[in-house]
Short mmCIF file of C-alpha atoms in Angstrom, two decimals:
data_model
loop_
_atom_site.label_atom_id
_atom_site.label_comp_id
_atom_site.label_asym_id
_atom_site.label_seq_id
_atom_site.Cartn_x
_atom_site.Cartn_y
_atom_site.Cartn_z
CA UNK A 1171 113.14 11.74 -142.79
CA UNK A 1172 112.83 15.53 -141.49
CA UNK A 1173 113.29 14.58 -137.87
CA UNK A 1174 112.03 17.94 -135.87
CA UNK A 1175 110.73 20.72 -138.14
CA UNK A 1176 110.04 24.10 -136.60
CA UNK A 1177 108.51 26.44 -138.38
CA UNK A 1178 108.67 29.97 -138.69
CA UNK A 1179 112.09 30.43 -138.35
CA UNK A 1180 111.89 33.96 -137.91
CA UNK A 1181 109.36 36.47 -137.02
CA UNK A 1182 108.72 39.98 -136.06
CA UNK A 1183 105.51 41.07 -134.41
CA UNK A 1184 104.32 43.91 -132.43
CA UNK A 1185 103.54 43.92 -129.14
CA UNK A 1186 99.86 42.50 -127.94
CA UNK A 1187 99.67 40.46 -131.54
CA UNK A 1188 99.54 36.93 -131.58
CA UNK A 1189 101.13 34.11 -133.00
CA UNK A 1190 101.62 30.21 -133.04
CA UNK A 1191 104.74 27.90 -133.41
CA UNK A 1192 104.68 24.93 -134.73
CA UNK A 1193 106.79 21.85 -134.09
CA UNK A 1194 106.04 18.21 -135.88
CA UNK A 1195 108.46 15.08 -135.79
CA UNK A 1196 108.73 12.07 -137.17
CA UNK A 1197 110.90 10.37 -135.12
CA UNK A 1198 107.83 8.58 -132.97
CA UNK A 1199 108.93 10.09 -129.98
CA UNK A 1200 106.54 10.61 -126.73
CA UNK A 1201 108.47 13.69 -125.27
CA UNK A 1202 108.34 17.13 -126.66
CA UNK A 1203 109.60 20.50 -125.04
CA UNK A 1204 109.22 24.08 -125.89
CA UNK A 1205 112.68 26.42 -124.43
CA UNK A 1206 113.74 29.81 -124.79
CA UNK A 1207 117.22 30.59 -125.20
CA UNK A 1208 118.54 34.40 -123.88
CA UNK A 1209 121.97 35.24 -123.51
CA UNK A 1210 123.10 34.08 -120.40
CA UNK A 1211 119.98 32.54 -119.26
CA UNK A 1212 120.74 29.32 -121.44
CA UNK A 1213 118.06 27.19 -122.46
CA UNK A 1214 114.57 27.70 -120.30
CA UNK A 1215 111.89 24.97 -120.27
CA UNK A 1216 108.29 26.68 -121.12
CA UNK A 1217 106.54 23.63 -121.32
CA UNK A 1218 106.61 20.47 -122.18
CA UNK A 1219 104.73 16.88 -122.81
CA UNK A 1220 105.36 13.83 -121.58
CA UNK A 1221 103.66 11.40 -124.02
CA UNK A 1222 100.30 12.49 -126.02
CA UNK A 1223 97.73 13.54 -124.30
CA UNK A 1224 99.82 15.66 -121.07
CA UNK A 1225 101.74 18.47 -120.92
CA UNK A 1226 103.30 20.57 -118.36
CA UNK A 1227 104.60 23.91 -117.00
CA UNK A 1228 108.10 24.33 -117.35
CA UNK A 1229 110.19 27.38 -115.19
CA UNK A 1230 108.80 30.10 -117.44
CA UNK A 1231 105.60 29.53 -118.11
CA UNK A 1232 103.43 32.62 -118.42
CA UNK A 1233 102.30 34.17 -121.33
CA UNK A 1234 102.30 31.03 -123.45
CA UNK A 1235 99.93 28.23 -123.96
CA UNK A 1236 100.26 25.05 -125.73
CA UNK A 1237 98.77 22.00 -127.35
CA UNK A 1238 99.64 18.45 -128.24
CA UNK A 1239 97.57 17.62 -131.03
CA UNK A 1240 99.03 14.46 -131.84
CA UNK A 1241 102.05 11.94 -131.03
CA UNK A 1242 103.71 14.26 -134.05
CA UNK A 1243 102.57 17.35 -132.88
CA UNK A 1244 103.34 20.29 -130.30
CA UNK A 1245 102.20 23.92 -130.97
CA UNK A 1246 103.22 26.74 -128.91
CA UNK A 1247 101.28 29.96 -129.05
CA UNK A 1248 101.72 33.60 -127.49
CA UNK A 1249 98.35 35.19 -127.05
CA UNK A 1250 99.58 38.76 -126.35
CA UNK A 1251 103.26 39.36 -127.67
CA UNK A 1252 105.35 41.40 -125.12
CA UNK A 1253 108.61 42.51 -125.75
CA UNK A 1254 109.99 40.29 -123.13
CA UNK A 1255 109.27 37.30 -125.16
CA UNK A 1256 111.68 38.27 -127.55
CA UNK A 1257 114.19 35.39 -127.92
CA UNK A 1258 114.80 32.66 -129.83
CA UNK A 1259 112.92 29.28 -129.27
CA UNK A 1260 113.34 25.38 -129.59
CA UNK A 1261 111.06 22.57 -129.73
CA UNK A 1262 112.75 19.27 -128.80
CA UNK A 1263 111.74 15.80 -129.11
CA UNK A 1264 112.79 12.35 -127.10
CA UNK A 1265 112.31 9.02 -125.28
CA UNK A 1266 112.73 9.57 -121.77
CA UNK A 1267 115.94 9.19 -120.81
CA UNK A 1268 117.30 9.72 -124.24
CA UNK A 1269 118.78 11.98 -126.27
CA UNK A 1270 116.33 15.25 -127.20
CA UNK A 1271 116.61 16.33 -130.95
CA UNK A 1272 116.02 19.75 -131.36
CA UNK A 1273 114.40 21.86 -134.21
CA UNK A 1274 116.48 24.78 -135.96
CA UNK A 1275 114.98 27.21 -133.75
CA UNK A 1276 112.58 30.18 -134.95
CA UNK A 1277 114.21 34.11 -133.93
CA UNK A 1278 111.06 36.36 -132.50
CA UNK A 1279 111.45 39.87 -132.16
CA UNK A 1280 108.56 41.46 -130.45
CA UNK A 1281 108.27 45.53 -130.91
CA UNK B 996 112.41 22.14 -108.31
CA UNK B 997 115.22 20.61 -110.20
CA UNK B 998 117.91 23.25 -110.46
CA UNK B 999 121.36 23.03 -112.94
CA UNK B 1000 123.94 25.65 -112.38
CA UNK B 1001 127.05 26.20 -114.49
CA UNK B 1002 129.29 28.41 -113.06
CA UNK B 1003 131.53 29.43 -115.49
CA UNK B 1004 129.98 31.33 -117.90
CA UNK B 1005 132.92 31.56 -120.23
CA UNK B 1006 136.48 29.66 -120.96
CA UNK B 1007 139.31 29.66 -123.26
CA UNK B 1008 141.51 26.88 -123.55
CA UNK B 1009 144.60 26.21 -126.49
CA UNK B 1010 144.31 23.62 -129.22
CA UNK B 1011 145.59 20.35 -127.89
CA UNK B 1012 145.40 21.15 -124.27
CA UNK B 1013 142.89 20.06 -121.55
CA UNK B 1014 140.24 21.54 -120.77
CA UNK B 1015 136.95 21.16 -117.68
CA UNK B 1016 133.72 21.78 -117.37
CA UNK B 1017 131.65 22.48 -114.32
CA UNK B 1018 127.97 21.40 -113.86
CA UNK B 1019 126.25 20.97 -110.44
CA UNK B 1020 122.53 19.77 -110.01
CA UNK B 1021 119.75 19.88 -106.89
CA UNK B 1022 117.46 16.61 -106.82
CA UNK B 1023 115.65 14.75 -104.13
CA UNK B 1024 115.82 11.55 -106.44
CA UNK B 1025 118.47 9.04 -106.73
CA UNK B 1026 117.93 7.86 -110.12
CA UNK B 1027 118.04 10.33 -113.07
CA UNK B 1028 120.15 10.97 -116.21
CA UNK B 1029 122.76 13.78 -116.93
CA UNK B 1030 123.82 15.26 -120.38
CA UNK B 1031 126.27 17.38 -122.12
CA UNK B 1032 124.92 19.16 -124.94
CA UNK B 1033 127.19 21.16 -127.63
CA UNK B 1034 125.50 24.17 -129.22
CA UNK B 1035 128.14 25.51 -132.49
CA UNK B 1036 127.61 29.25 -133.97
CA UNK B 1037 124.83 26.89 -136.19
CA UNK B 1038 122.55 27.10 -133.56
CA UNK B 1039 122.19 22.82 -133.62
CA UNK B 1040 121.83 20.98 -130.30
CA UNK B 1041 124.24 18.27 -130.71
CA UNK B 1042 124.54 15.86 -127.90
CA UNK B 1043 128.13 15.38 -126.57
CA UNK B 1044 127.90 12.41 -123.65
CA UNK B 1045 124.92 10.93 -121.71
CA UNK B 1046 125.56 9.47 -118.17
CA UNK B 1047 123.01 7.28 -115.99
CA UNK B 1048 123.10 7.83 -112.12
CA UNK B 1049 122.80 4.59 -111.26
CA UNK B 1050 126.09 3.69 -113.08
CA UNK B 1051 129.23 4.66 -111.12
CA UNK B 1052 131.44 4.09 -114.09
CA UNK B 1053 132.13 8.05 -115.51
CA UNK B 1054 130.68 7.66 -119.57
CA UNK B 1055 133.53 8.50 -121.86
CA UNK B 1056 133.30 9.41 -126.02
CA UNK B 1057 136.23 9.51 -127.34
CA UNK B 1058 138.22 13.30 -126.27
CA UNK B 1059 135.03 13.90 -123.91
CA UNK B 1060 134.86 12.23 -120.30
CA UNK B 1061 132.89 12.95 -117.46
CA UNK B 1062 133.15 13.13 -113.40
CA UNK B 1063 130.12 12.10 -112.12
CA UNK B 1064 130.29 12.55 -107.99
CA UNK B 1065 126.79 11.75 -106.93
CA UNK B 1066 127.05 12.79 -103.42
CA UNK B 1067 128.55 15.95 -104.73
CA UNK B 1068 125.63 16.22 -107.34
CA UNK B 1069 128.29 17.13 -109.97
CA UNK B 1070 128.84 16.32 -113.30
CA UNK B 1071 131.85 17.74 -114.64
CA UNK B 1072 132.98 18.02 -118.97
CA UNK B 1073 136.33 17.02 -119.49
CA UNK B 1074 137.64 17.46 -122.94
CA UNK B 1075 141.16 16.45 -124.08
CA UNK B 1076 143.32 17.05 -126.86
CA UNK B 1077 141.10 20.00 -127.74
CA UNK B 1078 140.34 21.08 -131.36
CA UNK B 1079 139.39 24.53 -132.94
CA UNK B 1080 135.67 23.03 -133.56
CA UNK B 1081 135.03 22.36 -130.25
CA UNK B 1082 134.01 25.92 -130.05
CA UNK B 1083 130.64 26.29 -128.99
CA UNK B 1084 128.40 26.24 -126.10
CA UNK B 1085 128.35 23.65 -123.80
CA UNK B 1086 125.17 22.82 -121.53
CA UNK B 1087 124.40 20.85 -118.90
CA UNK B 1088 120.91 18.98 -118.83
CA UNK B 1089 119.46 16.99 -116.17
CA UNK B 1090 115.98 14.50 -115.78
CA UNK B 1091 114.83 12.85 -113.51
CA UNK B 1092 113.15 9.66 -114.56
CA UNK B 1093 110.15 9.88 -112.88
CA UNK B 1094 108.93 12.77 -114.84
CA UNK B 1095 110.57 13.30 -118.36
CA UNK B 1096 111.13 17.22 -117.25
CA UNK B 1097 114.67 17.70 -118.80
CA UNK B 1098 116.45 20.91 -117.24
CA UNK B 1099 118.98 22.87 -118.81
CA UNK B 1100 121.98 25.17 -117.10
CA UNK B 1101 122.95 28.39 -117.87
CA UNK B 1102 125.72 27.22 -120.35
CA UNK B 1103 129.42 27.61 -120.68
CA UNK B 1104 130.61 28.92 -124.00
CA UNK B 1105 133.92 27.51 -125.12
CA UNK B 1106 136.75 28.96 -126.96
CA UNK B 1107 139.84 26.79 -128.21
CA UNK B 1108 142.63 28.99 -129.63
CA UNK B 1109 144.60 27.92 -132.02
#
């Protein structure tokens, strides 16, 4: 039982390359969240789904897109890496109203 | 937009001694749910209480409480008898139920000296 598996967990790329993160669980869960975590920012909501089939803007959307494929799965992908987006994220799973299990984060460095 | 602030960026408190802390939210709603989350040097998301707005009985596990003042909209950590792992980052998440959005604040990290 892997729970919420993130994968990379670290990356480098340069800036205006692309990439996609990956988040599957197995925990049957409808929610799933993508956040970015900065140094005194704390944890920022990018976007997230309710339940298969929606998802949502979070408070720092741009830049990103993503895509619930499934019930399992919740991709995240940055068209044009800037060096803003440097930071590390988390995917996050739940039942509303529950408590969100979170992936081991992946570290992106954008040059 | 739903909002969570936590004002204290950092504390310090000694093993065994008392420690609080602060979390205040911005809703419209009057039902939602409020969290404590713990984040260690690991980098896991461990969550530390849950507490349901509709209850007005303050959630309690084990060291950790809570003071939930709803017309205040704030939900404050307390931890007693403190220990050297409870050294970490503490954040403050908050949903409403009508939408599943779940909001984190800026976080507080926490250092108990020995």
């Amino acid at each position: 039982n892997a729970g919420v598996t993130q994968t990379p967990k670290f990356q480098v790329l340069k800036t205006g390359q692309s990439m996609t993160l990956q988040c599957a669980q197995d925990m049957n869960h409808n929610s799933m969240y993508w956040y970015r975590q900065d140094p005194g920012m704390g944890l920022r909501l990018i976007y997230y789904s309710a339940s298969e089939g929606t998802t949502d803007k979070g408070e720092v959307p741009n830049g990103y897109n993503v895509s619930r494929l499934n019930k399992r799965e919740f991709s995240l992908r940055l068209e044009s890496a800037a060096p803003s987006q440097t930071s590390v994220y988390f995917c996050a799973t739940r039942w509303w109203g529950a408590e969100a299990f979170f992936g081991q984060g992946t570290r992106l460095t954008v040059v | 937009a739903q909002t969570v602030t936590q004002s204290q960026p950092e504390m310090s408190v000694q093993e065994a001694e008392t420690v609080t802390l602060s979390c205040t939210y911005d809703t419209s709603e009057s039902n939602y749910y409020l969290f404590w989350y713990k984040q260690p040097p690991s980098r896991q998301m461990i969550l530390v209480i849950r507490q349901e707005a509709y209850k007005q009985q303050n959630a309690t596990e084990n060291r950790f409480s809570v003071n939930f003042q709803k017309a205040a909209k704030s939900f404050s950590l307390k931890i007693s008898d403190s220990q050297l792992g409870d050294t970490a980052m503490y954040f403050c998440a908050f949903e409403e139920t009508s939408g599943s959005r779940l909001t984190f604040g800026e976080g507080t990290q926490l250092t108990v000296n020995p």
